[in-house]
């Protein structure tokens, strides 16, 4: 296909195999593709949500409940469905949690939009209505959010626990919730204007298998999971002068004569001896810089090990990128890539200790920083733990930074739906219907939470609406009790920022999908199996393969 202009008019030239779908057909084709993706993650929403098992091409298995992980690993090759995956990724980047919520609301918005399209309401009106409703909902979040003291540990723990429930991390949540809050507090600084700024750069997560989750710990140091390159090196250095390297300690090709023809054994001896000398000179230069501890991201030539040990230097090679970058933050220094440019500033003072049982170095410096040592029995356990803990870290950080929280368990969504519905009365024209549809879509959250917990979703919604009409803004569903309660009091709380973000991402995604009124595809638009269901646009129409999905 190519696009040219003829007398100012865009003209589209279609190739022979090109398929084209327009207007309503295009919209309903895209909407069903997007909805299919959204529905695939709905069953994981909330503490009682189910897990998904994902198997990739190589047979590697991931068992998770994390929305964004599921969507990114599903390997979806339908362009519209990919837009929904992007919503999840945007939500993950912006808020770190709430991905399933954002995607599920987007799916519900599209479902309700489809009804409006069938009533011949133009997509432009729907998009405008959704935008109005989304702005209104975000404004109302500001009204109903509760301000919290960023150092209030009780509330931070509730936020962490809410995000962790239902994840692999839940079993050990008592230990993990404390660690998450402690970790965020360890890396939070108070800015000049009095605001609290958690800086996750200063926090590193180190995972270890073969141990109980309850043995997880927070250490106020950088951690390096390696050993000294030589047994005669010190393994602990009290007054460490640390150098971080991101180049090898070896002679580079350019330093030696790469083109030598080594047929004469004596010549070979000579070359080795010269290389040896050069390495020794290099080690001397490093020692002269004053460094007595070297963490190197790359390799250290075997020949240099002994020289370094003789100089009393602790040298460690093959330090993980994440570890060495974390050290750079903690030591407030940079990684050195070129020996000629080493300056006194590149050598920083610190303290290096070693835990022989775990075979870990602990590195402390002038900057604040911490490492969360996450332990678990197997890789699968630790991976899912890490996903859960990462979400919890993000929401606690968001709460500390933003200082506002909301009642969870669908309480906020029902309250917002009521307020957006009231607002709809003041909206003129067809947009009013779209604003109402938006309100209805928000209520998907409590409905699905109930459904996933095996409760009656209609009864739950009726109870929730009644409670909110009575003025109980915090009435939500506690899925463990199976009852409508004041979720704020029960400690089911979420950061306001993540919810705002979920509302925006959902409506932006729905609008994006609806805006498309013309699909021009180089290949076949319909996919295997759904021809007899009425072609693209039928149920599940056009999911161009969901490879990897069980
Ligand atoms: P997301 O990817 O959107 O964060 P989750 O699976 O983490 O999805 O579920 C989050 C939802 O679960 C939120 O609406 C939150 O309020 C709700 N939730 C958490 N704990 C409870 C609980 N004990 N009872 C009811 N809902 C809960
Ligand atoms: Mg979550």
Coordinates of C-alpha atoms and ligand atoms in Angstrom, one line a residue:
X1 CA 0.0 0.0 0.0
X2 CA 1.3 3.5 -0.7
X3 CA -0.2 6.8 -0.1
X4 CA 0.0 9.6 -2.7
X5 CA -1.7 12.9 -3.1
X6 CA -3.7 13.9 -6.2
X7 CA -4.9 17.4 -6.5
X8 CA -4.6 17.7 -2.7
X9 CA -6.7 14.7 -2.0
X10 CA -5.1 11.8 -0.2
X11 CA -5.3 8.8 -2.4
X12 CA -4.7 5.3 -1.1
X13 CA -3.5 2.7 -3.5
X14 CA -4.2 -0.8 -2.2
X15 CA -2.2 -3.8 -3.1
X16 CA -3.8 -6.9 -4.4
X17 CA -3.9 -8.8 -1.1
X18 CA -4.9 -5.8 0.9
X19 CA -8.0 -6.0 3.0
X20 CA -9.9 -3.0 4.1
X21 CA -12.6 -2.6 6.7
X22 CA -14.3 0.7 7.4
X23 CA -16.5 2.6 9.9
X24 CA -18.6 0.3 12.1
X25 CA -17.0 -2.8 10.9
X26 CA -13.6 -1.5 11.7
X27 CA -14.7 -0.3 15.1
X28 CA -16.4 -3.5 16.1
X29 CA -13.5 -5.5 14.9
X30 CA -11.1 -3.5 17.0
X31 CA -13.3 -3.3 20.0
X32 CA -13.7 -7.1 20.2
X33 CA -10.0 -7.6 19.9
X34 CA -9.3 -5.2 22.7
X35 CA -12.0 -6.6 24.8
X36 CA -10.7 -10.1 24.4
X37 CA -7.4 -9.0 25.9
X38 CA -9.0 -7.1 28.7
X39 CA -11.2 -10.0 29.6
X40 CA -8.3 -12.3 29.7
X41 CA -6.8 -10.6 32.7
X42 CA -10.1 -9.8 34.6
X43 CA -10.1 -13.1 36.4
X44 CA -6.9 -12.1 38.2
X45 CA -8.3 -8.9 39.7
X46 CA -8.2 -8.6 43.4
X47 CA -7.1 -10.8 46.3
X48 CA -9.2 -13.7 45.2
X49 CA -8.2 -13.5 41.6
X50 CA -6.8 -16.5 40.0
X51 CA -3.2 -16.9 38.7
X52 CA -2.3 -17.6 35.1
X53 CA 0.3 -20.0 33.9
X54 CA 2.2 -18.7 30.9
X55 CA 4.4 -21.0 28.8
X56 CA 6.7 -19.4 26.3
X57 CA 8.2 -20.9 23.1
X58 CA 11.0 -22.5 25.0
X59 CA 8.7 -24.1 27.5
X60 CA 9.6 -21.7 30.3
X61 CA 6.8 -21.4 32.8
X62 CA 5.7 -18.2 34.6
X63 CA 2.9 -18.4 37.1
X64 CA 1.6 -15.0 38.0
X65 CA -1.3 -12.8 38.9
X66 CA 0.3 -9.6 37.8
X67 CA -1.6 -7.9 35.0
X68 CA 1.3 -6.4 33.1
X69 CA 3.4 -9.6 33.3
X70 CA 0.5 -11.6 31.8
X71 CA -0.1 -9.1 29.0
X72 CA 3.5 -8.6 28.0
X73 CA 4.3 -12.3 28.0
X74 CA 1.2 -13.2 26.1
X75 CA 2.9 -12.3 22.8
X76 CA -0.1 -10.8 21.2
X77 CA 0.2 -9.9 17.6
X78 CA -3.0 -8.0 17.0
X79 CA -2.3 -4.3 16.7
X80 CA -5.5 -3.2 18.5
X81 CA -4.9 -5.7 21.3
X82 CA -1.4 -4.3 21.6
X83 CA -2.8 -0.9 22.4
X84 CA -4.4 -2.4 25.5
X85 CA -1.0 -4.0 26.4
X86 CA 0.5 -0.5 26.1
X87 CA -2.1 0.8 28.6
X88 CA -0.9 -1.8 31.1
X89 CA 2.7 -0.8 30.5
X90 CA 2.0 2.9 30.8
X91 CA 0.2 2.2 34.1
X92 CA 3.1 0.1 35.3
X93 CA 5.6 2.8 34.5
X94 CA 3.5 5.6 36.0
X95 CA 2.1 3.9 39.1
X96 CA 3.7 0.5 39.4
X97 CA 0.3 -1.0 40.3
X98 CA -3.3 -1.0 39.2
X99 CA -2.5 -2.5 35.8
X100 CA -5.3 -5.0 35.9
X101 CA -7.7 -2.4 37.0
X102 CA -6.8 0.0 34.2
X103 CA -7.1 -2.7 31.5
X104 CA -10.3 -4.1 32.9
X105 CA -11.9 -0.6 32.9
X106 CA -10.7 0.0 29.4
X107 CA -12.4 -3.2 28.3
X108 CA -15.6 -2.3 30.0
X109 CA -15.6 1.2 28.5
X110 CA -15.3 -0.4 25.1
X111 CA -18.1 -2.8 25.8
X112 CA -20.4 0.0 26.8
X113 CA -19.2 2.1 23.9
X114 CA -20.2 -0.7 21.5
X115 CA -23.8 -0.4 22.8
X116 CA -23.7 3.3 22.1
X117 CA -22.3 2.8 18.6
X118 CA -25.2 0.4 17.9
X119 CA -27.6 3.2 18.9
X120 CA -26.0 5.3 16.1
X121 CA -24.1 7.6 18.4
X122 CA -21.1 8.9 16.7
X123 CA -17.7 7.8 18.1
X124 CA -16.7 11.5 18.4
X125 CA -19.5 12.1 20.9
X126 CA -18.5 9.0 22.8
X127 CA -14.9 10.1 22.9
X128 CA -15.8 13.5 24.1
X129 CA -18.1 12.2 26.7
X130 CA -15.5 9.8 28.0
X131 CA -13.0 12.6 28.2
X132 CA -15.4 14.8 30.2
X133 CA -16.2 11.9 32.5
X134 CA -12.5 11.0 33.0
X135 CA -11.7 14.6 34.0
X136 CA -14.6 14.7 36.4
X137 CA -13.6 11.4 38.0
X138 CA -10.1 12.5 38.5
X139 CA -11.3 15.8 40.0
X140 CA -13.6 13.8 42.4
X141 CA -10.7 11.5 43.4
X142 CA -9.1 14.7 44.7
X143 CA -12.3 15.3 46.7
X144 CA -12.6 11.9 48.3
X145 CA -9.0 11.1 48.9
X146 CA -7.7 11.2 52.5
X147 CA -4.5 13.0 53.3
X148 CA -2.0 11.0 55.2
X149 CA 1.2 11.7 57.1
X150 CA 3.9 10.2 54.9
X151 CA 5.6 8.9 58.0
X152 CA 2.5 7.2 59.3
X153 CA 3.8 3.6 59.2
X154 CA 0.4 2.1 60.0
X155 CA -1.2 3.5 56.8
X156 CA 1.9 2.7 54.7
X157 CA 1.7 -0.9 55.9
X158 CA -1.9 -1.1 54.9
X159 CA -1.2 0.2 51.5
X160 CA 1.6 -2.3 51.0
X161 CA -0.6 -5.1 52.3
X162 CA -3.5 -4.2 50.0
X163 CA -1.3 -4.3 47.0
X164 CA 0.3 -7.6 48.1
X165 CA -2.9 -9.6 48.9
X166 CA -3.6 -12.2 46.4
X167 CA -0.1 -12.3 45.1
X168 CA 2.6 -15.0 45.8
X169 CA 3.9 -12.6 48.4
X170 CA 0.8 -12.8 50.5
X171 CA 1.7 -15.9 52.5
X172 CA 4.5 -14.0 54.2
X173 CA 3.0 -10.6 54.1
X174 CA 3.7 -9.8 57.7
X175 CA 7.4 -10.0 57.1
X176 CA 7.3 -8.4 53.7
X177 CA 5.0 -5.5 54.5
X178 CA 7.4 -4.4 57.3
X179 CA 10.4 -4.8 55.0
X180 CA 8.7 -2.8 52.2
X181 CA 7.9 0.1 54.5
X182 CA 11.3 0.0 56.1
X183 CA 12.9 0.0 52.6
X184 CA 11.0 3.0 51.3
X185 CA 11.7 4.9 54.5
X186 CA 15.4 4.1 54.1
X187 CA 15.5 5.8 50.7
X188 CA 13.2 8.7 51.4
X189 CA 14.7 12.1 51.7
X190 CA 12.9 15.3 52.8
X191 CA 13.2 18.0 50.2
X192 CA 13.8 21.6 51.0
X193 CA 10.1 22.4 50.6
X194 CA 9.3 19.7 53.2
X195 CA 8.0 17.2 50.8
X196 CA 9.1 13.6 51.0
X197 CA 10.8 12.1 48.1
X198 CA 11.4 8.3 47.9
X199 CA 14.2 7.6 45.6
X200 CA 14.0 4.0 44.4
X201 CA 17.4 4.3 42.7
X202 CA 18.9 3.9 46.1
X203 CA 17.1 0.6 46.7
X204 CA 18.2 -2.7 45.1
X205 CA 16.5 -6.0 45.3
X206 CA 18.7 -9.1 45.7
X207 CA 17.0 -12.4 45.3
X208 CA 18.3 -15.7 46.8
X209 CA 16.8 -19.1 46.5
X210 CA 17.0 -22.1 48.9
X211 CA 16.0 -20.1 51.9
X212 CA 12.7 -19.4 53.7
X213 CA 10.9 -16.3 52.7
X214 CA 10.8 -15.3 56.4
X215 CA 14.6 -15.0 56.3
X216 CA 14.3 -12.0 53.9
X217 CA 15.9 -8.9 55.3
X218 CA 16.7 -5.3 54.6
X219 CA 20.3 -4.2 54.9
X220 CA 21.4 -0.6 54.9
X221 CA 24.1 -1.2 52.4
X222 CA 24.8 -2.2 48.8
X223 CA 25.2 -5.9 48.3
X224 CA 27.6 -7.7 46.0
X225 CA 27.0 -11.4 45.4
X226 CA 30.6 -12.4 44.5
X227 CA 33.8 -13.5 46.1
X228 CA 37.3 -12.0 46.2
X229 CA 39.3 -13.0 43.1
X230 CA 42.2 -14.3 45.2
X231 CA 42.1 -16.3 48.5
X232 CA 44.8 -14.1 50.0
X233 CA 42.9 -10.9 49.6
X234 CA 41.2 -9.3 52.6
X235 CA 37.4 -10.0 52.5
X236 CA 36.6 -7.1 54.8
X237 CA 37.9 -3.5 54.7
X238 CA 37.0 -1.1 57.4
X239 CA 38.6 2.0 55.8
X240 CA 37.8 1.1 52.3
X241 CA 38.9 3.3 49.4
X242 CA 36.6 2.0 46.7
X243 CA 37.0 2.1 42.9
X244 CA 34.1 1.0 40.7
X245 CA 35.2 -0.2 37.3
X246 CA 33.1 -0.9 34.2
X247 CA 36.1 -2.2 32.1
X248 CA 38.3 -5.2 32.3
X249 CA 41.6 -5.4 34.1
X250 CA 43.6 -7.0 31.4
X251 CA 45.7 -5.9 28.5
X252 CA 43.5 -4.9 25.6
X253 CA 44.2 -6.3 22.1
X254 CA 45.6 -2.9 21.1
X255 CA 48.1 -3.1 24.0
X256 CA 49.6 -6.3 22.7
X257 CA 50.9 -7.2 19.2
X258 CA 47.9 -9.0 17.9
X259 CA 49.6 -9.9 14.7
X260 CA 52.6 -11.8 16.1
X261 CA 53.4 -15.1 14.5
X262 CA 54.1 -17.3 17.5
X263 CA 56.0 -20.2 16.1
X264 CA 59.1 -19.7 18.2
X265 CA 58.6 -20.8 21.8
X266 CA 61.1 -18.3 23.0
X267 CA 59.2 -15.5 21.3
X268 CA 56.1 -16.7 23.1
X269 CA 57.8 -16.6 26.5
X270 CA 58.8 -13.1 25.7
X271 CA 55.4 -12.0 24.8
X272 CA 53.9 -13.5 27.9
X273 CA 56.5 -11.9 30.1
X274 CA 55.9 -8.6 28.5
X275 CA 52.1 -8.9 29.0
X276 CA 52.8 -9.8 32.6
X277 CA 54.9 -6.7 33.1
X278 CA 52.3 -4.5 31.6
X279 CA 49.6 -6.0 33.9
X280 CA 51.8 -5.4 36.9
X281 CA 52.2 -1.8 35.8
X282 CA 48.5 -1.5 35.5
X283 CA 48.0 -2.9 39.0
X284 CA 50.6 -0.5 40.3
X285 CA 48.8 2.4 38.7
X286 CA 45.6 1.3 40.4
X287 CA 47.3 0.9 43.7
X288 CA 48.9 4.3 43.3
X289 CA 45.5 5.8 42.9
X290 CA 44.9 4.9 46.5
X291 CA 42.2 2.3 46.0
X292 CA 42.2 -0.7 48.2
X293 CA 38.9 -2.2 47.1
X294 CA 37.9 -2.7 43.5
X295 CA 34.5 -3.8 42.3
X296 CA 34.7 -4.6 38.6
X297 CA 31.7 -5.1 36.4
X298 CA 33.9 -7.0 33.9
X299 CA 36.7 -9.5 34.0
X300 CA 40.0 -9.3 35.8
X301 CA 42.9 -11.2 34.1
X302 CA 44.1 -14.2 36.1
X303 CA 47.6 -12.9 36.0
X304 CA 46.5 -9.7 37.8
X305 CA 44.9 -11.6 40.8
X306 CA 48.2 -12.3 42.5
X307 CA 49.6 -8.7 42.0
X308 CA 46.4 -7.3 43.4
X309 CA 46.5 -9.6 46.4
X310 CA 50.2 -8.7 47.0
X311 CA 49.2 -5.0 47.2
X312 CA 46.6 -5.9 49.8
X313 CA 43.7 -4.9 47.5
X314 CA 40.4 -6.6 47.6
X315 CA 39.3 -7.1 44.0
X316 CA 36.0 -8.5 42.9
X317 CA 35.1 -9.3 39.3
X318 CA 31.9 -9.9 37.3
X319 CA 29.8 -7.7 39.6
X320 CA 26.2 -7.5 38.3
X321 CA 25.2 -4.3 36.5
X322 CA 22.3 -3.7 38.9
X323 CA 24.6 -4.2 41.9
X324 CA 27.4 -1.9 40.7
X325 CA 25.0 0.8 39.6
X326 CA 23.5 0.7 43.0
X327 CA 27.0 0.9 44.6
X328 CA 27.6 4.0 42.5
X329 CA 24.4 5.6 44.0
X330 CA 25.3 4.7 47.6
X331 CA 28.9 5.8 47.3
X332 CA 27.9 8.9 45.3
X333 CA 30.5 8.2 42.7
X334 CA 30.7 7.1 39.1
X335 CA 31.9 4.0 37.2
X336 CA 35.3 4.3 35.7
X337 CA 35.7 3.0 32.2
X338 CA 39.2 4.3 31.4
X339 CA 42.3 4.0 33.6
X340 CA 43.8 7.2 32.2
X341 CA 41.0 9.3 33.6
X342 CA 41.0 8.0 37.1
X343 CA 41.0 10.9 39.5
X344 CA 41.0 11.2 43.3
X345 CA 37.2 11.8 43.1
X346 CA 36.7 8.3 41.7
X347 CA 38.0 6.7 44.8
X348 CA 35.4 6.9 47.6
X349 CA 35.5 6.1 51.2
X350 CA 33.3 3.4 52.6
X351 CA 33.2 0.2 54.6
X352 CA 33.1 -3.3 53.2
X353 CA 32.1 -6.3 55.3
X354 CA 31.4 -9.8 54.3
X355 CA 28.7 -12.3 55.3
X356 CA 30.5 -15.6 54.8
X357 CA 27.3 -17.7 55.2
X358 CA 25.5 -15.9 52.3
X359 CA 28.7 -15.2 50.5
X360 CA 27.8 -11.5 50.1
X361 CA 29.7 -8.3 50.5
X362 CA 28.0 -5.4 52.2
X363 CA 29.1 -2.0 51.1
X364 CA 28.3 1.1 53.0
X365 CA 29.1 4.6 51.9
X366 CA 28.2 8.2 52.5
X367 CA 24.9 8.2 50.6
X368 CA 21.8 6.5 52.0
X369 CA 20.8 3.3 50.3
X370 CA 19.5 -0.1 51.1
X371 CA 19.2 -3.6 49.7
X372 CA 16.2 -5.8 50.1
X373 CA 17.3 -9.4 50.3
X374 CA 14.4 -11.4 49.1
X375 CA 14.6 -15.1 49.9
X376 CA 12.5 -18.0 48.9
X377 CA 12.7 -21.7 48.2
X378 CA 12.7 -21.8 44.4
X379 CA 13.0 -19.4 41.4
X380 CA 9.3 -19.5 40.7
X381 CA 8.6 -18.5 44.3
X382 CA 11.1 -15.8 44.3
X383 CA 10.1 -14.4 41.0
X384 CA 6.4 -14.0 41.9
X385 CA 7.5 -12.6 45.3
X386 CA 9.6 -10.0 43.6
X387 CA 6.7 -8.9 41.4
X388 CA 4.5 -8.6 44.4
X389 CA 7.1 -6.7 46.4
X390 CA 7.9 -4.4 43.5
X391 CA 4.2 -3.4 43.3
X392 CA 4.1 -2.9 47.0
X393 CA 7.3 -0.7 46.9
X394 CA 5.8 1.4 44.2
X395 CA 2.5 2.0 46.0
X396 CA 4.2 2.8 49.3
X397 CA 6.6 5.2 47.5
X398 CA 3.6 6.8 45.7
X399 CA 1.8 7.2 49.0
X400 CA 4.8 8.8 50.6
X401 CA 5.3 11.2 47.7
X402 CA 1.7 12.0 47.1
X403 CA 0.3 11.8 50.6
X404 CA -3.2 10.8 49.6
X405 CA -5.0 7.5 49.8
X406 CA -8.3 6.0 48.9
X407 CA -10.6 3.3 50.3
X408 CA -10.1 0.1 48.2
X409 CA -12.3 -3.0 47.5
X410 CA -14.3 -1.0 44.9
X411 CA -15.3 1.7 47.4
X412 CA -13.7 4.4 45.3
X413 CA -15.1 3.2 42.0
X414 CA -18.7 3.1 43.4
X415 CA -18.4 6.5 44.9
X416 CA -16.9 7.9 41.7
X417 CA -19.6 6.2 39.6
X418 CA -22.3 8.0 41.7
X419 CA -20.6 11.3 41.4
X420 CA -20.0 11.0 37.6
X421 CA -23.6 9.9 37.2
X422 CA -24.8 13.1 39.0
X423 CA -22.5 15.1 36.8
X424 CA -24.1 13.5 33.7
X425 CA -27.3 15.3 34.4
X426 CA -25.6 18.5 33.7
X427 CA -24.2 17.3 30.4
X428 CA -26.0 18.2 27.2
X429 CA -26.5 16.1 24.1
X430 CA -25.4 12.6 23.3
X431 CA -22.3 13.1 25.4
X432 CA -24.5 12.6 28.4
X433 CA -25.0 8.9 27.5
X434 CA -21.3 8.5 27.2
X435 CA -20.7 10.0 30.6
X436 CA -23.3 7.6 32.1
X437 CA -21.6 4.7 30.3
X438 CA -18.3 5.8 31.9
X439 CA -19.9 5.7 35.3
X440 CA -21.2 2.2 34.7
X441 CA -17.8 1.1 33.5
X442 CA -16.1 2.1 36.8
X443 CA -18.5 -0.3 38.6
X444 CA -16.9 -3.1 36.8
X445 CA -14.2 -3.2 39.5
X446 CA -16.4 -4.1 42.5
X447 CA -18.4 -6.5 40.3
X448 CA -15.3 -8.4 39.2
X449 CA -13.9 -8.4 42.7
X450 CA -17.1 -10.0 43.9
X451 CA -17.2 -12.4 41.0
X452 CA -13.6 -13.5 41.5
X453 CA -14.4 -14.2 45.2
X454 CA -17.3 -16.4 44.3
X455 CA -19.9 -13.8 45.5
X456 CA -22.9 -12.6 43.7
X457 CA -21.8 -9.5 41.8
X458 CA -25.3 -8.0 41.3
X459 CA -26.2 -8.3 45.0
X460 CA -22.8 -6.8 46.0
X461 CA -23.2 -3.8 43.6
X462 CA -26.8 -3.2 44.9
X463 CA -25.5 -3.2 48.5
X464 CA -22.6 -1.0 47.7
X465 CA -24.7 1.6 45.8
X466 CA -27.2 1.7 48.7
X467 CA -24.4 2.3 51.2
X468 CA -22.9 5.1 49.1
X469 CA -26.3 6.7 48.6
X470 CA -26.5 6.8 52.4
X471 CA -23.3 8.8 52.4
X472 CA -20.8 6.1 53.2
X473 CA -18.0 7.0 50.9
X474 CA -15.8 4.2 52.1
X475 CA -18.2 1.3 51.7
X476 CA -16.4 -1.4 49.8
X477 CA -16.2 -5.1 49.5
X478 CA -14.0 -7.0 51.8
X479 CA -13.5 -10.2 49.9
X480 CA -12.2 -12.1 52.9
X481 CA -15.3 -11.4 54.9
X482 CA -17.5 -11.4 51.8
X483 CA -19.2 -8.3 53.1
X484 CA -19.6 -4.6 52.5
X485 CA -17.6 -2.8 55.1
X486 CA -15.8 0.5 55.6
X487 CA -12.7 -0.7 53.7
X488 CA -10.7 2.3 54.9
X489 CA -11.2 1.3 58.5
X490 CA -10.4 -2.3 57.6
X491 CA -7.1 -1.3 56.2
X492 CA -7.8 -1.9 52.5
X493 CA -6.3 1.3 51.1
X494 CA -4.7 2.3 47.9
X495 CA -2.7 5.3 46.8
X496 CA -4.7 8.0 45.1
X497 CA -2.2 8.6 42.4
X498 CA -2.4 5.0 41.0
X499 CA -6.2 5.3 40.8
X500 CA -6.1 8.6 38.9
X501 CA -3.6 7.1 36.5
X502 CA -5.8 4.0 36.0
X503 CA -8.8 6.1 35.2
X504 CA -6.8 8.2 32.7
X505 CA -5.1 5.2 31.0
X506 CA -8.3 3.3 30.7
X507 CA -10.2 6.1 29.0
X508 CA -7.3 7.1 26.8
X509 CA -7.0 3.5 25.6
X510 CA -10.7 3.2 24.9
X511 CA -10.7 6.4 22.9
X512 CA -7.7 5.4 20.9
X513 CA -9.4 2.2 19.8
X514 CA -12.6 4.0 19.0
X515 CA -10.9 6.6 16.9
X516 CA -9.9 4.1 14.3
X517 CA -12.5 4.0 11.5
X518 CA -10.5 2.4 8.8
X519 CA -8.3 -0.6 8.8
X520 CA -6.1 -1.2 5.8
X521 CA -4.2 -4.4 6.3
X522 CA -1.6 -5.9 4.0
X523 CA -2.6 -9.4 4.8
X524 CA -5.7 -11.2 5.9
X525 CA -7.9 -9.4 8.4
X526 CA -9.9 -12.3 9.6
X527 CA -8.3 -15.1 11.6
X528 CA -8.6 -18.8 11.7
X529 CA -11.7 -20.2 13.1
X530 CA -13.9 -17.2 13.4
X531 CA -15.2 -17.1 9.8
X532 CA -18.2 -19.1 10.8
X533 CA -19.0 -16.8 13.7
X534 CA -19.7 -14.0 11.3
X535 CA -16.2 -13.0 10.4
X536 CA -14.1 -10.3 12.0
X537 CA -16.2 -8.4 14.4
X538 CA -17.8 -11.5 15.7
X539 CA -17.0 -12.6 19.2
X540 CA -13.3 -12.6 19.7
X541 CA -12.9 -11.4 16.2
X542 CA -9.5 -10.9 14.8
X543 CA -7.3 -11.9 17.8
X544 CA -4.5 -12.5 15.5
X545 CA -3.1 -15.3 17.5
X546 CA -2.4 -15.2 21.2
X547 CA 0.7 -17.3 21.1
X548 CA 2.1 -18.5 24.4
X549 CA -1.2 -18.2 26.1
X550 CA -2.4 -21.4 27.7
Ligands
LIG1 P1 -4.2 -4.4 39.9 O1 -3.3 -4.9 38.9 O2 -5.2 -3.5 39.3 O3 -3.5 -3.8 41.1 P2 -4.9 -6.5 41.8 O4 -5.1 -7.9 41.4 O5 -3.7 -6.1 42.6 O6 -5.0 -5.6 40.5 O7 -6.2 -6.0 42.6 C1 -6.4 -4.7 43.1 C2 -7.8 -4.5 43.6 O8 -8.0 -5.4 44.7 C3 -8.0 -3.1 44.1 O9 -9.2 -2.7 43.7 C4 -8.0 -3.3 45.6 O10 -8.8 -2.4 46.3 C5 -8.6 -4.7 45.7 N1 -8.4 -5.3 47.1 C6 -7.2 -5.5 47.7 N2 -7.4 -6.2 48.9 C7 -8.8 -6.4 49.0 C8 -9.6 -7.0 50.0 N3 -9.1 -7.5 51.1 N4 -10.9 -7.0 49.7 C9 -11.4 -6.5 48.6 N5 -10.7 -5.9 47.6 C10 -9.4 -5.8 47.8
LIG2 MG1 -2.2 -4.7 42.5

